[in-house]
Short mmCIF file of C-alpha atoms in Angstrom, two decimals:
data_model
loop_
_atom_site.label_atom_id
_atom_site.label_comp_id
_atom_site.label_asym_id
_atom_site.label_seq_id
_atom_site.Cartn_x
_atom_site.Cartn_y
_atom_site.Cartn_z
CA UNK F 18 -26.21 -15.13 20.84
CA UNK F 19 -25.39 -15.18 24.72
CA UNK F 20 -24.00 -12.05 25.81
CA UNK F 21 -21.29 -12.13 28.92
CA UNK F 22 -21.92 -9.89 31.88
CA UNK F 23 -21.72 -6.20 31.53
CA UNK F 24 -22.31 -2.40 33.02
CA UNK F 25 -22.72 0.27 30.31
CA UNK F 26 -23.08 3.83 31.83
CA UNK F 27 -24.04 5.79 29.19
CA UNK F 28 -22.29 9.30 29.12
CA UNK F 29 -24.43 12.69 28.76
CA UNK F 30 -24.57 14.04 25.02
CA UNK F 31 -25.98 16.13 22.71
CA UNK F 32 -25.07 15.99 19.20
CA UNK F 33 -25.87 18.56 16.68
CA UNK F 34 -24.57 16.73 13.25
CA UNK F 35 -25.40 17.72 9.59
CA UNK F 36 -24.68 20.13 6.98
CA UNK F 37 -24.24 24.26 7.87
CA UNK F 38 -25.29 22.88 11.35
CA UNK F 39 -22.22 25.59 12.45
CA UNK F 40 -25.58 27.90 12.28
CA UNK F 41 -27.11 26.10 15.47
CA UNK F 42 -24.04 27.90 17.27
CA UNK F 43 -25.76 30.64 18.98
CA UNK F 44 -28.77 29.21 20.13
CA UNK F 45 -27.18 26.11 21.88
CA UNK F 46 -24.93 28.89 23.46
CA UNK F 47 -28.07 29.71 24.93
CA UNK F 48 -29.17 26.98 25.92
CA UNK F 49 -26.04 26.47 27.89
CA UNK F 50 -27.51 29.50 29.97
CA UNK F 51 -24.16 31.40 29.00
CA UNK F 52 -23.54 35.12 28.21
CA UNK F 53 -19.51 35.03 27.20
CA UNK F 54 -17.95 32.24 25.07
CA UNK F 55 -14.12 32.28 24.81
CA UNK F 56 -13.27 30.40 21.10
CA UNK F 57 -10.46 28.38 21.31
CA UNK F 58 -8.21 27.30 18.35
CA UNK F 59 -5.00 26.48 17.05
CA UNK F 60 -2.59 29.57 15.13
CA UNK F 61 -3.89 28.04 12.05
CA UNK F 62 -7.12 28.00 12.32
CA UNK F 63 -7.45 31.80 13.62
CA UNK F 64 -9.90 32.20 10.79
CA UNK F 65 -12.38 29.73 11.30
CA UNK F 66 -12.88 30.77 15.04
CA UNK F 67 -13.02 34.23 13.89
CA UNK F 68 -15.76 33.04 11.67
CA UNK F 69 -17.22 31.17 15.23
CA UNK F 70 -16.82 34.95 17.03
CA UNK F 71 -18.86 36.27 13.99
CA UNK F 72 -21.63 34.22 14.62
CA UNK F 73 -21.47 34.59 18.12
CA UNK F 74 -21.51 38.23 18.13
CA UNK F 75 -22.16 39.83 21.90
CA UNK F 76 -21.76 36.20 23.01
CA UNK F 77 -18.26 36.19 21.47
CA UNK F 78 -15.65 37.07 24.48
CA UNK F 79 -12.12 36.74 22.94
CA UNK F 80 -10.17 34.31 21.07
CA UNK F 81 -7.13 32.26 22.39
CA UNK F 82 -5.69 31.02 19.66
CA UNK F 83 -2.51 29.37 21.34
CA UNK F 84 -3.60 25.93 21.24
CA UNK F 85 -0.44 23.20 20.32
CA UNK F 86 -0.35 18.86 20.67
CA UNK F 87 -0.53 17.17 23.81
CA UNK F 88 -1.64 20.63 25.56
CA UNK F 89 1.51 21.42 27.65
CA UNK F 90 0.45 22.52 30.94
CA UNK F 91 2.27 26.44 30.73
CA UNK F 92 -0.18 26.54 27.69
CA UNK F 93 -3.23 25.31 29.66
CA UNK F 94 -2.13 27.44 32.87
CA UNK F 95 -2.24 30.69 30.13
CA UNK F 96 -5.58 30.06 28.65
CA UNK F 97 -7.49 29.86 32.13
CA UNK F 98 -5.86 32.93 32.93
CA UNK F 99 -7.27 34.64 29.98
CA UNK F 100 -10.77 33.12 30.35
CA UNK F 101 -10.63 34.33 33.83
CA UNK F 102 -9.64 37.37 32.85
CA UNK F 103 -12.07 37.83 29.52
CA UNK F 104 -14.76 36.83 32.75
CA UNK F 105 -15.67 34.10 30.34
CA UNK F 106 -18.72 31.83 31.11
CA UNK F 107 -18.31 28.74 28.19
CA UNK F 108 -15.53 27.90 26.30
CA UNK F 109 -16.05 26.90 22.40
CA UNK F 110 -13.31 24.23 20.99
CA UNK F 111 -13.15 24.84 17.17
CA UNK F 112 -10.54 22.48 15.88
CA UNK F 113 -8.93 18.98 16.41
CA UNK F 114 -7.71 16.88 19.75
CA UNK F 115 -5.36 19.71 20.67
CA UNK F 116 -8.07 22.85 20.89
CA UNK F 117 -10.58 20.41 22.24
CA UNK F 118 -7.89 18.97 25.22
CA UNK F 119 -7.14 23.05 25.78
CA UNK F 120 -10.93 23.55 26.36
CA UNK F 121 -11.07 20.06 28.96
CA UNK F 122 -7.28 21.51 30.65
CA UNK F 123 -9.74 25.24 30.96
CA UNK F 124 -12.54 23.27 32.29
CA UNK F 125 -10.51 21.04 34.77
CA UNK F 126 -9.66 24.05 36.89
CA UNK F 127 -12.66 26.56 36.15
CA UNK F 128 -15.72 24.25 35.59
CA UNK F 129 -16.61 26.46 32.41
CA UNK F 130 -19.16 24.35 30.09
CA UNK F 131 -17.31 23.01 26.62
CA UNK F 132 -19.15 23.37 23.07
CA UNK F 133 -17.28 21.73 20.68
CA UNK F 134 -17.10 22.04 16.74
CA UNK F 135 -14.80 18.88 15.41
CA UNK F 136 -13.17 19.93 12.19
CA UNK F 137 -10.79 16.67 12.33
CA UNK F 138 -11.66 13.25 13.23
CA UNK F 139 -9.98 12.87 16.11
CA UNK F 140 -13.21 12.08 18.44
CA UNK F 141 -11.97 13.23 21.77
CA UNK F 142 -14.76 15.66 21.74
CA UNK F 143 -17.22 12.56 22.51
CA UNK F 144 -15.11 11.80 25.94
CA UNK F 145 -14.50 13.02 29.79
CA UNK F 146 -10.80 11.85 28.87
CA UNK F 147 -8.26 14.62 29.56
CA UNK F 148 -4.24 15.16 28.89
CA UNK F 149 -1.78 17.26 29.96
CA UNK F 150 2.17 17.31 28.70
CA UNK F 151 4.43 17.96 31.99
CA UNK F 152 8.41 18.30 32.12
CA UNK F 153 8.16 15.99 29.18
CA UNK F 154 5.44 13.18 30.06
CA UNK F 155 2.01 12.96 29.60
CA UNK F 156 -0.54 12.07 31.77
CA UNK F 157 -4.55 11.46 30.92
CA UNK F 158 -6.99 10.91 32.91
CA UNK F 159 -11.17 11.02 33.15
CA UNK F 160 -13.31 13.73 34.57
CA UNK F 161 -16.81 14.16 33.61
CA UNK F 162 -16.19 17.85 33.95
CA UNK F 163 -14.45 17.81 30.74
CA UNK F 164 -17.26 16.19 28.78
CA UNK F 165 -18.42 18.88 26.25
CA UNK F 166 -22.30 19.79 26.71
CA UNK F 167 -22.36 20.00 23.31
CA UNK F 168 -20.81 18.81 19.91
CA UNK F 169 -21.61 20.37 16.80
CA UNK F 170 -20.64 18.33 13.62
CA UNK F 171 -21.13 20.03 10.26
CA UNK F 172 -19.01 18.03 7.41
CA UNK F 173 -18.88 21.11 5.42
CA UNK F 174 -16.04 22.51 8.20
CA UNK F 175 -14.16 19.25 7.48
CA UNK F 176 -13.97 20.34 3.52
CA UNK F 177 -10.61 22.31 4.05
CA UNK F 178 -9.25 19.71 6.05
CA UNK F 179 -5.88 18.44 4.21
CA UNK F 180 -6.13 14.96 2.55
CA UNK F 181 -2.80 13.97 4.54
CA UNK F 182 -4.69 15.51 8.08
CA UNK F 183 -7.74 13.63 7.07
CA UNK F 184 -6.51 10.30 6.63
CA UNK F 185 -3.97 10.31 9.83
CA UNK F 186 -6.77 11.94 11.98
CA UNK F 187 -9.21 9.51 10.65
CA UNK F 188 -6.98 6.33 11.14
CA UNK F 189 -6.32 7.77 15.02
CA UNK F 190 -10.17 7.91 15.17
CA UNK F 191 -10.31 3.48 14.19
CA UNK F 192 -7.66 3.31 16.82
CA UNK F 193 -10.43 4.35 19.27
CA UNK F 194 -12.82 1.30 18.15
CA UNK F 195 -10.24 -1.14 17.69
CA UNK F 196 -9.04 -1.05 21.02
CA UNK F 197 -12.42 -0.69 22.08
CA UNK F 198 -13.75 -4.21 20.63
CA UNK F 199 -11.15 -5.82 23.35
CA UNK F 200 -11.62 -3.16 26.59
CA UNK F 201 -11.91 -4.64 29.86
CA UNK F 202 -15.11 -2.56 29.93
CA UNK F 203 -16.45 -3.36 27.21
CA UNK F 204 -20.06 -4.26 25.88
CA UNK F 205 -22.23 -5.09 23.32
CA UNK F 206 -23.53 -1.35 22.63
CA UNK F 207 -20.03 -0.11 22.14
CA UNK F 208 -18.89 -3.09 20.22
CA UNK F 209 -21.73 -2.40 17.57
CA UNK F 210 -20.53 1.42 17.23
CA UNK F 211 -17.14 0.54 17.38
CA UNK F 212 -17.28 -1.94 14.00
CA UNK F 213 -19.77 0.82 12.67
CA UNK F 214 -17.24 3.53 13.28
CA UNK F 215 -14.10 1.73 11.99
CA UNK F 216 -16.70 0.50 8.65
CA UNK F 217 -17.77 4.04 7.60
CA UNK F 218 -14.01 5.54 8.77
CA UNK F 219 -12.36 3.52 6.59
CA UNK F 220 -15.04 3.88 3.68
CA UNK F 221 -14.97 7.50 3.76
CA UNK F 222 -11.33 7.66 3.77
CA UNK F 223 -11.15 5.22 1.09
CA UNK F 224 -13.41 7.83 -1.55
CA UNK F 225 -11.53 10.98 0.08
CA UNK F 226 -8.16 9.28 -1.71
CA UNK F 227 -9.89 10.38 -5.03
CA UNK F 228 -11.69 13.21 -4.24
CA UNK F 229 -10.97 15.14 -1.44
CA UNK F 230 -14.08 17.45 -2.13
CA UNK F 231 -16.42 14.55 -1.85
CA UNK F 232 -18.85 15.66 0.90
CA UNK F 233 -21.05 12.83 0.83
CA UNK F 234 -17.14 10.76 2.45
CA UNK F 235 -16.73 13.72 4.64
CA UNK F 236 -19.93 12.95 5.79
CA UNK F 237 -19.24 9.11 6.57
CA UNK F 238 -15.93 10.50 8.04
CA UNK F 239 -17.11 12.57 10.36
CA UNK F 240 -20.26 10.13 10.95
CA UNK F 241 -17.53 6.85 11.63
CA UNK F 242 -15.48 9.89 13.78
CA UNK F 243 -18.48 10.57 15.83
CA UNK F 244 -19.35 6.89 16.71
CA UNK F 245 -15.39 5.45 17.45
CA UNK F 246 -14.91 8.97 19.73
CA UNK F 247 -18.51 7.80 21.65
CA UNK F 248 -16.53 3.81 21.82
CA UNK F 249 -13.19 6.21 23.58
CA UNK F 250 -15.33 8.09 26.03
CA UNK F 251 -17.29 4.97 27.26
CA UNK F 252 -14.17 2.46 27.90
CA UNK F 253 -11.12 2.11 28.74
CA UNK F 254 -8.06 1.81 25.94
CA UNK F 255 -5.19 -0.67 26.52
CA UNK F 256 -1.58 -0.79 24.68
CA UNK F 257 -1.94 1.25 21.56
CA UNK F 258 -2.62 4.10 23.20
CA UNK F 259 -0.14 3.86 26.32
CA UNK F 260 2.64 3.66 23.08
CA UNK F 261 1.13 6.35 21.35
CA UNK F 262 0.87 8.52 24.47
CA UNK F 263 4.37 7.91 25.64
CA UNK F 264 6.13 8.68 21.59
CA UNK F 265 4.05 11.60 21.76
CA UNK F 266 4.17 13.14 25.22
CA UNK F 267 8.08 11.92 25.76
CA UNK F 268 9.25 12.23 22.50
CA UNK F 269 7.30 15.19 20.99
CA UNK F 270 6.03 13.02 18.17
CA UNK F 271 2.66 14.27 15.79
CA UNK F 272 -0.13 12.63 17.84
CA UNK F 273 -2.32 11.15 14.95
CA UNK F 274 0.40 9.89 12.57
CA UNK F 275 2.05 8.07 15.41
CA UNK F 276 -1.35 6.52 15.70
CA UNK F 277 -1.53 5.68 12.40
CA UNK F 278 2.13 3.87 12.50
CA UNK F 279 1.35 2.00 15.70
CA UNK F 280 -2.34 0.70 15.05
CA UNK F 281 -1.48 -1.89 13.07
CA UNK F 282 1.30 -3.28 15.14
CA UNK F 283 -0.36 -2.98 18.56
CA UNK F 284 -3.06 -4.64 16.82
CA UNK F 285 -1.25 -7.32 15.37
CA UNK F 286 0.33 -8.00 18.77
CA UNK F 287 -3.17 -8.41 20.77
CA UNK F 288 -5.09 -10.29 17.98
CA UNK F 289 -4.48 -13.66 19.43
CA UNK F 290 -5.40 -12.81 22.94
CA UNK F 291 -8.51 -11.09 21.53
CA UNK F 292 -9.76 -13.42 18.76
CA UNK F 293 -13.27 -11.84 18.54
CA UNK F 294 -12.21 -8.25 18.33
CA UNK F 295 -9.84 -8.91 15.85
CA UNK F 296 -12.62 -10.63 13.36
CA UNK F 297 -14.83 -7.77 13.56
CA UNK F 298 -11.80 -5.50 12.79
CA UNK F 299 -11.09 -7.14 9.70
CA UNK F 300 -15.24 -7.42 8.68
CA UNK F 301 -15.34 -3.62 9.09
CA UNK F 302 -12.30 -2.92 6.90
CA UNK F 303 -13.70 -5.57 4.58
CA UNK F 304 -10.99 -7.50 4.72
CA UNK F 305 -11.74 -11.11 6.56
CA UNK F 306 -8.98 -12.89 4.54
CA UNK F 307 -6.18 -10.66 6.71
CA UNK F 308 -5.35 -10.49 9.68
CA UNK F 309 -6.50 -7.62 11.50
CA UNK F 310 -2.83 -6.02 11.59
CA UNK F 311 -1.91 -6.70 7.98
CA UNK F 312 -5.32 -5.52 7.28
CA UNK F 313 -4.90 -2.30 9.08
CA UNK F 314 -1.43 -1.89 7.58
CA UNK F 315 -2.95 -2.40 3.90
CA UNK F 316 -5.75 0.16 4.50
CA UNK F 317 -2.94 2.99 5.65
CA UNK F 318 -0.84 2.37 3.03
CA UNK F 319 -3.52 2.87 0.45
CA UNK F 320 -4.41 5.59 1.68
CA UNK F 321 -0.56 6.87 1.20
CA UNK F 322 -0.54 7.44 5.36
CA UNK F 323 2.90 7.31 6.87
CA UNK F 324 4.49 3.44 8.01
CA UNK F 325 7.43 4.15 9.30
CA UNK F 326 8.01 6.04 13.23
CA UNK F 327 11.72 6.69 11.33
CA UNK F 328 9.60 9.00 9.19
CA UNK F 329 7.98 11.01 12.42
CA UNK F 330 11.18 12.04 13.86
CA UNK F 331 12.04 8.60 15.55
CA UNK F 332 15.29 7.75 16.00
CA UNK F 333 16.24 3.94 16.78
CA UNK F 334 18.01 4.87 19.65
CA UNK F 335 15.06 6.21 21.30
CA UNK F 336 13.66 2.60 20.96
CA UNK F 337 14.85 1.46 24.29
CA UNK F 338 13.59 4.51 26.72
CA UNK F 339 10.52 4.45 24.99
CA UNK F 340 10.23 0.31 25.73
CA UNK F 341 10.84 1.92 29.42
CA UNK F 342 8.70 4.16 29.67
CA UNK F 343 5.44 2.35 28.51
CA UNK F 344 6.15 -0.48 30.23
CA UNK F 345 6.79 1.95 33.71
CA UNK F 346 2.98 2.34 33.86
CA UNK F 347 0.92 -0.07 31.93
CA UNK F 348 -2.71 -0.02 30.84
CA UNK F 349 -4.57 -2.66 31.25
CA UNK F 350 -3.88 -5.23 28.14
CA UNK F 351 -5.50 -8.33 26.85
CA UNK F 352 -2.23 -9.92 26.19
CA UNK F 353 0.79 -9.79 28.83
CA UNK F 354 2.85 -6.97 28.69
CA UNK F 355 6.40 -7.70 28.78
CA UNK F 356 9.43 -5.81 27.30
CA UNK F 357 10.48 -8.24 24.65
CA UNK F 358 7.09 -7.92 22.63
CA UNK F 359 6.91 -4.22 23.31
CA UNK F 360 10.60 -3.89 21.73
CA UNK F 361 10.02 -5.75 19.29
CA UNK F 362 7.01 -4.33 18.08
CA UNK F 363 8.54 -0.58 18.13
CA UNK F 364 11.16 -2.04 15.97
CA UNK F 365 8.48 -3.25 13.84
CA UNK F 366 6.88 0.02 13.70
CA UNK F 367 10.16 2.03 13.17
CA UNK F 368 10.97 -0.17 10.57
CA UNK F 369 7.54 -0.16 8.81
CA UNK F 370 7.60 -3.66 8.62
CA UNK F 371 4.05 -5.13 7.08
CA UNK F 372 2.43 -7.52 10.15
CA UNK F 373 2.20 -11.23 9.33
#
């Protein structure tokens, strides 16, 4: 089949992916050329980077362990004050989206090079895409100095990840490819890894439901993660993710169930002006008799994934500001942005409502 005209610029990577490949750590430290590592992570998971500081030994700086969502700037502003301090030469990300956007926010300012270890699927560890929270809005943006050198998947670190944080995180992972079948700068190469990524997320997910122990669908999980985070980092996203990053920067709302709520409705809403995108949406969640949105919807609420924004801390008068403020500064959309749609779909997604 004829393709249309394209650019792909592929972006720099190495991936280390496979079981107890955690153990590669210290010897891809070196090859970075660096001598101090400061291990980022989240309060929670204070034990896994001490496990990361154990490996590293020598190598092993300090630990900031202050990372939160959306990576408020006073929180950003504090850890490259410690890395500066700690005279730090690489940062290591051990975590999800927020420890891996504190490590791009360090490397915006200092230059330090990023090793990251994914133990969610949230796939921002495959892009140059940044975000910082600011008097209460959110801004993103692309620098290829945020770009991790190097990503370091090992399923096994994915094992303790809850069943409730492993289906959200993997559902905001498919948000990456979905949008990505219909980006303005799209092509064929990212299309194929996009319907790949969205096919194995939604498998793995699917055998995680019955046994969240199952390595071989942590596996695919991490696998689809890997491939839909690659589809974020190589074009741009469109509505989905200007709603999702206004409810969560503006309105303090969990960043990957609010993805999880809003997929199928943002979805729903560009399926018409994006026939082609929408058909490979549905093949991958092997569901062609659905629309892409009800198919979407159907998958989540299998998976026993939140439906509602009332559930996430939503309130129905918020609605109207949040209409406001994603229409204030739009992405780039296949279908026409205009404020009746984008109410109406908020409703829809703060009502749960199933899409037709």
């Amino acid at each position: 089949m004829a393709k249309d005209k394209f650019i792909y610029s592929a972006q720099p990577a190495r991936v280390i992916f496979g079981k107890d490949s955690l153990q590669e750590l210290a010897s891809e430290i070196e090859r970075l050329g660096a001598h101090r590592a400061l291990v980022l992570c989240t309060p929670d998971q204070r034990k896994q980077a001490e496990h990361v500081a154990d490996l590293l030994g020598s190598r092993a700086a300090g630990i900031f362990d202050k990372a939160v969502m959306h990576v408020p700037i006073e929180t950003a502003r504090e850890a490259q004050k410690v890395a500066k301090q700690l005279q730090a030469d690489c940062a290591v990300a051990i975590g999800g989206g927020s420890t891996t956007g504190l490590g791009k926010a360090i490397a915006m300012e200092s230059e330090l090079p990023i090793l990251a270890i994914p133990t969610t699927y949230a796939g921002s560890e495959m892009t140059p895409v940044y975000g910082l929270t600011e008097q209460g809005l959110k801004r993103t943006g692309k620098d290829p100095r945020v770009l991790p050198k190097t990503v370091i998947y090992d399923p096994s670190l994915t094992l303790s990840l809850p069943i409730e944080l492993s289906i959200t995180s993997g559902m905001n992972a498919i948000a990456h490819a979905a949008e990505g079948l219909y980006a303005q700068d799209g092509n064929p190469v990212m299309s194929l890894m996009a319907e790949e990524g969205i096919r194995s997320m939604a498998q793995g997910l699917t055998a995680l439901v019955s046994n969240a122990d199952d390595y071989a669908a942590r596996s695919d999980c991490l696998y689809g993660a890997w491939l839909c985070g690659t589809v974020l980092g190589h074009v741009g996203m469109a509505l989905h993710h200007k709603l999702c990053h206004t409810l969560g920067g503006s309105f303090n709302l969990p960043h990957a169930p609010t993805h999880t709520v809003v997929l199928p409705h943002a979805i729903a809403f560009n399926a018409e002006a994006a026939p082609e995108a929408a058909r490979r949406i549905a093949r991958a969640l092997g569901n062609e008799q659905s629309s892409p949105g009800a198919a979407l919807y159907d998958l989540a609420k299998r998976l026993g994934a939140p439906l509602k924004l009332s559930e996430l801390g939503l309130t129905e008068t918020d609605l109207d500001r949040a209409t406001d403020i994603a229409l204030a500064n739009p992405y780039w959309n296949p279908r026409p942005i205009e404020r009746e749609g984008i109410r109406k779909l908020l409703q829809d997604a703060f009502e749960g409502v199933r899409p037709s």
